PDB file of C-alpha atoms in Angstrom:
ATOM      1  CA  MET A 265     122.924  99.921 119.600  1.00 51.00           C
ATOM      2  CA  ILE A 266     119.393 100.458 119.736  1.00 51.00           C
ATOM      3  CA  THR A 267     117.181 100.073 116.769  1.00 47.00           C
ATOM      4  CA  SER A 268     113.480 101.657 116.946  1.00 45.00           C
ATOM      5  CA  THR A 269     111.042 101.636 114.178  1.00 47.00           C
ATOM      6  CA  PRO A 270     109.759 104.580 113.125  1.00 53.00           C
ATOM      7  CA  GLN A 271     106.153 105.802 114.372  1.00 58.00           C
ATOM      8  CA  ARG A 272     103.855 105.975 111.557  1.00 68.00           C
ATOM      9  CA  GLY A 273     103.148 109.259 110.510  1.00 88.00           C
ATOM     10  CA  ALA A 274      99.733 110.806 110.378  1.00 92.00           C
ATOM     11  CA  LEU A 275     100.306 111.257 106.653  1.00 94.00           C
ATOM     12  CA  SER A 276     100.286 107.842 105.975  1.00 94.00           C
ATOM     13  CA  LEU A 277      97.658 106.706 108.361  1.00 95.00           C
ATOM     14  CA  ALA A 278      95.369 109.131 106.867  1.00 96.00           C
ATOM     15  CA  ALA A 279      96.222 107.227 103.593  1.00 97.00           C
ATOM     16  CA  THR A 280      95.505 103.820 104.569  1.00 97.00           C
ATOM     17  CA  LEU A 281      92.266 104.644 106.247  1.00 98.00           C
ATOM     18  CA  LEU A 282      90.858 106.865 103.201  1.00 98.00           C
ATOM     19  CA  THR A 283      92.359 104.306 100.753  1.00 98.00           C
ATOM     20  CA  ALA A 284      90.495 101.363 102.373  1.00 98.00           C
ATOM     21  CA  THR A 285      87.481 103.709 102.921  1.00 98.00           C
ATOM     22  CA  ILE A 286      87.458 103.719  99.104  1.00 98.00           C
ATOM     23  CA  ALA A 287      88.254 100.004  98.504  1.00 98.00           C
ATOM     24  CA  LEU A 288      85.058  99.103 100.614  1.00 98.00           C
ATOM     25  CA  TYR A 289      82.980 101.492  98.955  1.00 98.00           C
ATOM     26  CA  MET A 290      84.042 100.067  95.226  1.00 98.00           C
ATOM     27  CA  ALA A 291      83.761  96.571  96.817  1.00 98.00           C
ATOM     28  CA  LEU A 292      80.058  97.551  97.714  1.00 98.00           C
ATOM     29  CA  VAL A 293      79.234  99.258  94.454  1.00 98.00           C
ATOM     30  CA  ALA A 294      81.136  96.007  92.021  1.00 98.00           C
ATOM     31  CA  PHE A 295      79.340  93.745  94.703  1.00 98.00           C
ATOM     32  CA  GLY A 296      75.739  95.475  94.557  1.00 98.00           C
ATOM     33  CA  ASN A 297      75.962  95.133  90.649  1.00 98.00           C
ATOM     34  CA  ILE A 298      76.847  91.694  90.745  1.00 98.00           C
ATOM     35  CA  THR A 299      74.417  90.531  92.839  1.00 98.00           C
ATOM     36  CA  ASP A 300      71.547  92.997  91.777  1.00 98.00           C
ATOM     37  CA  PHE A 301      72.431  92.945  88.265  1.00 97.00           C
ATOM     38  CA  GLY A 302      69.287  94.186  86.871  1.00 97.00           C
ATOM     39  CA  THR A 303      68.984  97.877  88.628  1.00 94.00           C
ATOM     40  CA  ASN A 304      72.130  99.451  87.522  1.00 96.00           C
ATOM     41  CA  GLN A 305      71.972  97.722  84.544  1.00 98.00           C
ATOM     42  CA  GLN A 306      68.710  99.340  83.559  1.00 97.00           C
ATOM     43  CA  PHE A 307      70.580 102.668  84.168  1.00 97.00           C
ATOM     44  CA  VAL A 308      73.512 102.028  81.987  1.00 98.00           C
ATOM     45  CA  ARG A 309      70.470 100.842  78.902  1.00 98.00           C
ATOM     46  CA  HIS A 310      68.844 104.082  79.321  1.00 98.00           C
ATOM     47  CA  VAL A 311      71.727 106.047  79.657  1.00 98.00           C
ATOM     48  CA  LEU A 312      73.233 104.361  76.340  1.00 98.00           C
ATOM     49  CA  ALA A 313      70.186 104.523  74.471  1.00 98.00           C
ATOM     50  CA  MET A 314      69.689 108.420  75.749  1.00 98.00           C
ATOM     51  CA  ASP A 315      65.933 107.621  75.944  1.00 97.00           C
ATOM     52  CA  THR A 316      65.115 109.881  78.160  1.00 97.00           C
ATOM     53  CA  THR A 317      66.997 113.369  76.672  1.00 97.00           C
ATOM     54  CA  PHE A 318      66.194 116.009  74.845  1.00 97.00           C
ATOM     55  CA  LYS A 319      66.104 113.432  71.829  1.00 94.00           C
ATOM     56  CA  ASP A 320      68.040 116.199  69.507  1.00 94.00           C
ATOM     57  CA  GLU A 321      68.084 114.965  66.191  1.00 94.00           C
ATOM     58  CA  ASP A 322      71.784 116.449  66.105  1.00 96.00           C
ATOM     59  CA  LEU A 323      73.055 114.200  69.341  1.00 96.00           C
ATOM     60  CA  MET A 324      70.819 110.818  68.816  1.00 97.00           C
ATOM     61  CA  TRP A 325      72.758 109.490  66.032  1.00 98.00           C
ATOM     62  CA  ARG A 326      75.320 108.902  69.160  1.00 98.00           C
ATOM     63  CA  ALA A 327      72.798 106.217  71.111  1.00 98.00           C
ATOM     64  CA  VAL A 328      73.382 102.880  71.505  1.00 98.00           C
ATOM     65  CA  THR A 329      70.272 101.152  71.016  1.00 98.00           C
ATOM     66  CA  SER A 330      71.437  97.146  70.944  1.00 98.00           C
ATOM     67  CA  GLN A 331      70.840  95.592  74.291  1.00 98.00           C
ATOM     68  CA  GLY A 332      73.832  93.431  73.121  1.00 98.00           C
ATOM     69  CA  LEU A 333      76.012  96.427  73.626  1.00 98.00           C
ATOM     70  CA  GLN A 334      74.871  98.013  76.431  1.00 98.00           C
ATOM     71  CA  ASP A 335      74.845  94.768  78.608  1.00 98.00           C
ATOM     72  CA  ALA A 336      78.527  94.359  77.522  1.00 98.00           C
ATOM     73  CA  ALA A 337      79.295  98.033  78.453  1.00 98.00           C
ATOM     74  CA  TYR A 338      78.135  97.084  81.746  1.00 98.00           C
ATOM     75  CA  VAL A 339      79.867  94.024  82.356  1.00 98.00           C
ATOM     76  CA  GLY A 340      82.501  95.980  81.510  1.00 98.00           C
ATOM     77  CA  ILE A 341      81.917  98.842  84.047  1.00 98.00           C
ATOM     78  CA  ILE A 342      80.972  95.800  87.191  1.00 98.00           C
ATOM     79  CA  ALA A 343      84.663  94.080  85.443  1.00 98.00           C
ATOM     80  CA  TRP A 344      86.466  97.495  86.221  1.00 98.00           C
ATOM     81  CA  GLU A 345      84.987  98.197  89.540  1.00 98.00           C
ATOM     82  CA  THR A 346      86.049  94.530  90.805  1.00 98.00           C
ATOM     83  CA  ILE A 347      89.831  94.865  89.592  1.00 98.00           C
ATOM     84  CA  ALA A 348      89.870  98.742  90.993  1.00 99.00           C
ATOM     85  CA  ALA A 349      88.222  97.395  94.115  1.00 98.00           C
ATOM     86  CA  LEU A 350      90.988  94.463  94.648  1.00 98.00           C
ATOM     87  CA  VAL A 351      93.713  96.938  94.087  1.00 99.00           C
ATOM     88  CA  LEU A 352      92.327  99.225  96.523  1.00 99.00           C
ATOM     89  CA  ILE A 353      91.990  96.318  98.720  1.00 98.00           C
ATOM     90  CA  TYR A 354      95.382  95.259  98.047  1.00 98.00           C
ATOM     91  CA  GLY A 355      96.951  98.502  98.810  1.00 98.00           C
ATOM     92  CA  SER A 356      94.689  99.266 101.578  1.00 98.00           C
ATOM     93  CA  TRP A 357      96.413  95.436 102.906  1.00 98.00           C
ATOM     94  CA  LEU A 358      99.952  97.093 101.893  1.00 98.00           C
ATOM     95  CA  TRP A 359      99.423 100.567 104.010  1.00 97.00           C
ATOM     96  CA  ALA A 360      98.290  98.597 106.873  1.00 97.00           C
ATOM     97  CA  ARG A 361     101.588  96.045 106.669  1.00 97.00           C
ATOM     98  CA  ARG A 362     103.631  99.489 106.447  1.00 95.00           C
ATOM     99  CA  ASP A 363     104.987  98.864 103.166  1.00 97.00           C
ATOM    100  CA  ASP A 364     104.358 102.355 102.118  1.00 96.00           C
ATOM    101  CA  LEU A 365     106.049 102.719  98.907  1.00 96.00           C
ATOM    102  CA  ARG A 366     104.491  99.400  97.187  1.00 98.00           C
ATOM    103  CA  ALA A 367     100.613 100.962  99.034  1.00 98.00           C
ATOM    104  CA  ARG A 368     101.549 103.987  97.594  1.00 97.00           C
ATOM    105  CA  ARG A 369     101.750 102.534  94.143  1.00 98.00           C
ATOM    106  CA  MET A 370      98.933 100.204  94.454  1.00 98.00           C
ATOM    107  CA  SER A 371      96.654 102.792  95.854  1.00 98.00           C
ATOM    108  CA  THR A 372      97.432 104.990  93.131  1.00 98.00           C
ATOM    109  CA  TYR A 373      96.781 102.576  90.366  1.00 98.00           C
ATOM    110  CA  GLY A 374      93.426 101.569  91.915  1.00 98.00           C
ATOM    111  CA  LEU A 375      92.172 105.510  92.441  1.00 98.00           C
ATOM    112  CA  LEU A 376      93.247 106.147  89.491  1.00 98.00           C
ATOM    113  CA  MET A 377      91.164 103.556  88.021  1.00 98.00           C
ATOM    114  CA  VAL A 378      88.344 105.183  90.328  1.00 99.00           C
ATOM    115  CA  MET A 379      89.225 108.215  88.465  1.00 98.00           C
ATOM    116  CA  LEU A 380      88.710 106.907  85.097  1.00 98.00           C
ATOM    117  CA  LEU A 381      85.429 105.194  85.545  1.00 98.00           C
ATOM    118  CA  PHE A 382      83.387 108.119  87.091  1.00 98.00           C
ATOM    119  CA  GLY A 383      85.455 110.812  85.170  1.00 98.00           C
ATOM    120  CA  ALA A 384      85.957 109.527  81.618  1.00 98.00           C
ATOM    121  CA  GLY A 385      83.353 106.850  81.821  1.00 98.00           C
ATOM    122  CA  PHE A 386      80.436 108.566  83.344  1.00 98.00           C
ATOM    123  CA  ILE A 387      81.460 112.106  83.925  1.00 98.00           C
ATOM    124  CA  ALA A 388      82.666 112.476  80.000  1.00 98.00           C
ATOM    125  CA  ILE A 389      81.354 110.191  78.305  1.00 98.00           C
ATOM    126  CA  GLY A 390      77.950 109.279  79.722  1.00 98.00           C
ATOM    127  CA  GLY A 391      77.226 112.749  81.120  1.00 98.00           C
ATOM    128  CA  GLU A 392      78.418 114.645  77.759  1.00 98.00           C
ATOM    129  CA  TRP A 393      78.924 111.736  74.931  1.00 98.00           C
ATOM    130  CA  PHE A 394      75.412 110.231  75.628  1.00 98.00           C
ATOM    131  CA  SER A 395      73.998 113.494  77.481  1.00 98.00           C
ATOM    132  CA  MET A 396      73.081 112.062  80.767  1.00 98.00           C
ATOM    133  CA  TRP A 397      72.564 115.837  82.005  1.00 98.00           C
ATOM    134  CA  GLN A 398      69.355 116.233  79.972  1.00 98.00           C
ATOM    135  CA  SER A 399      67.534 113.135  81.754  1.00 97.00           C
ATOM    136  CA  LYS A 400      65.893 114.057  84.982  1.00 96.00           C
ATOM    137  CA  SER A 401      65.420 110.227  85.736  1.00 96.00           C
ATOM    138  CA  TRP A 402      68.848 108.793  84.766  1.00 97.00           C
ATOM    139  CA  ASN A 403      71.238 111.198  85.396  1.00 98.00           C
ATOM    140  CA  GLY A 404      74.267 110.201  87.401  1.00 97.00           C
ATOM    141  CA  LEU A 405      76.413 112.733  87.278  1.00 98.00           C
ATOM    142  CA  ASP A 406      76.240 114.033  91.019  1.00 98.00           C
ATOM    143  CA  ALA A 407      77.196 110.473  92.486  1.00 97.00           C
ATOM    144  CA  ALA A 408      79.943 110.347  89.648  1.00 98.00           C
ATOM    145  CA  THR A 409      81.201 114.117  90.699  1.00 98.00           C
ATOM    146  CA  ARG A 410      81.560 113.043  94.459  1.00 98.00           C
ATOM    147  CA  ILE A 411      82.969 109.840  93.896  1.00 98.00           C
ATOM    148  CA  PHE A 412      85.716 111.561  91.014  1.00 98.00           C
ATOM    149  CA  LEU A 413      86.256 114.074  93.857  1.00 98.00           C
ATOM    150  CA  PHE A 414      86.557 112.110  97.195  1.00 98.00           C
ATOM    151  CA  SER A 415      88.926 109.689  95.033  1.00 98.00           C
ATOM    152  CA  GLY A 416      91.309 112.841  93.869  1.00 98.00           C
ATOM    153  CA  VAL A 417      91.628 113.809  97.580  1.00 98.00           C
ATOM    154  CA  VAL A 418      92.504 110.395  98.912  1.00 98.00           C
ATOM    155  CA  LEU A 419      94.997 110.406  95.870  1.00 98.00           C
ATOM    156  CA  ILE A 420      96.327 113.386  96.895  1.00 97.00           C
ATOM    157  CA  VAL A 421      96.736 112.224 100.508  1.00 97.00           C
ATOM    158  CA  ASN A 422      98.574 109.004  99.311  1.00 97.00           C
ATOM    159  CA  GLN A 423     101.004 111.200  97.399  1.00 96.00           C
ATOM    160  CA  LEU A 424     101.559 113.522 100.300  1.00 93.00           C
ATOM    161  CA  SER A 425     102.395 110.883 102.435  1.00 79.00           C
ATOM    162  CA  ALA A 426     105.576 109.886 100.058  1.00 82.00           C
ATOM    163  CA  PRO A 427     108.663 110.571 102.017  1.00 76.00           C
ATOM    164  CA  ARG A 428     110.588 114.156 101.635  1.00 72.00           C
ATOM    165  CA  GLU A 429     113.574 114.027 100.124  1.00 69.00           C
ATOM    166  CA  THR A 430     115.889 116.747 101.557  1.00 65.00           C
ATOM    167  CA  PRO A 431     118.237 119.021  99.330  1.00 64.00           C
ATOM    168  CA  ALA A 432     121.865 118.207  99.498  1.00 67.00           C
ATOM    169  CA  THR A 433     123.882 121.078 101.388  1.00 63.00           C
TER     170      THR A 433
END
């Protein structure tokens, strides 16, 4: 009896490489925020303080002006980025080992973490709640949207690579 290993499908390869790309991106983002703490710390402080928005009285009550709370939010963001990167790195490693079921599950968790950070965190909360869209100098909506959409595409590719069940006849 001859046994053969099934060939790796193109979608599994795509899931592997795209997941690894997002893993690399998130690892670099986390690394950059840890090693150059002050740059994006200022970004987070300005967004939360709403100091470069239109300063509408009806919205300014939302501003967080405590530097301690601003810094806590930033450290939370970095921790989330780091964990997402580690989950995605592990998912990429599982894809490379051809453990597709676990790879898909871990990659899905990591990609959802990225989408929650950029979608709920930066687009919804930063963009709308803290009116980041009003700022000409501290507006990260384009970058957040780009990463949110890219992660969504990778999530779709991860799910498309799942084996199809054939209906019983």
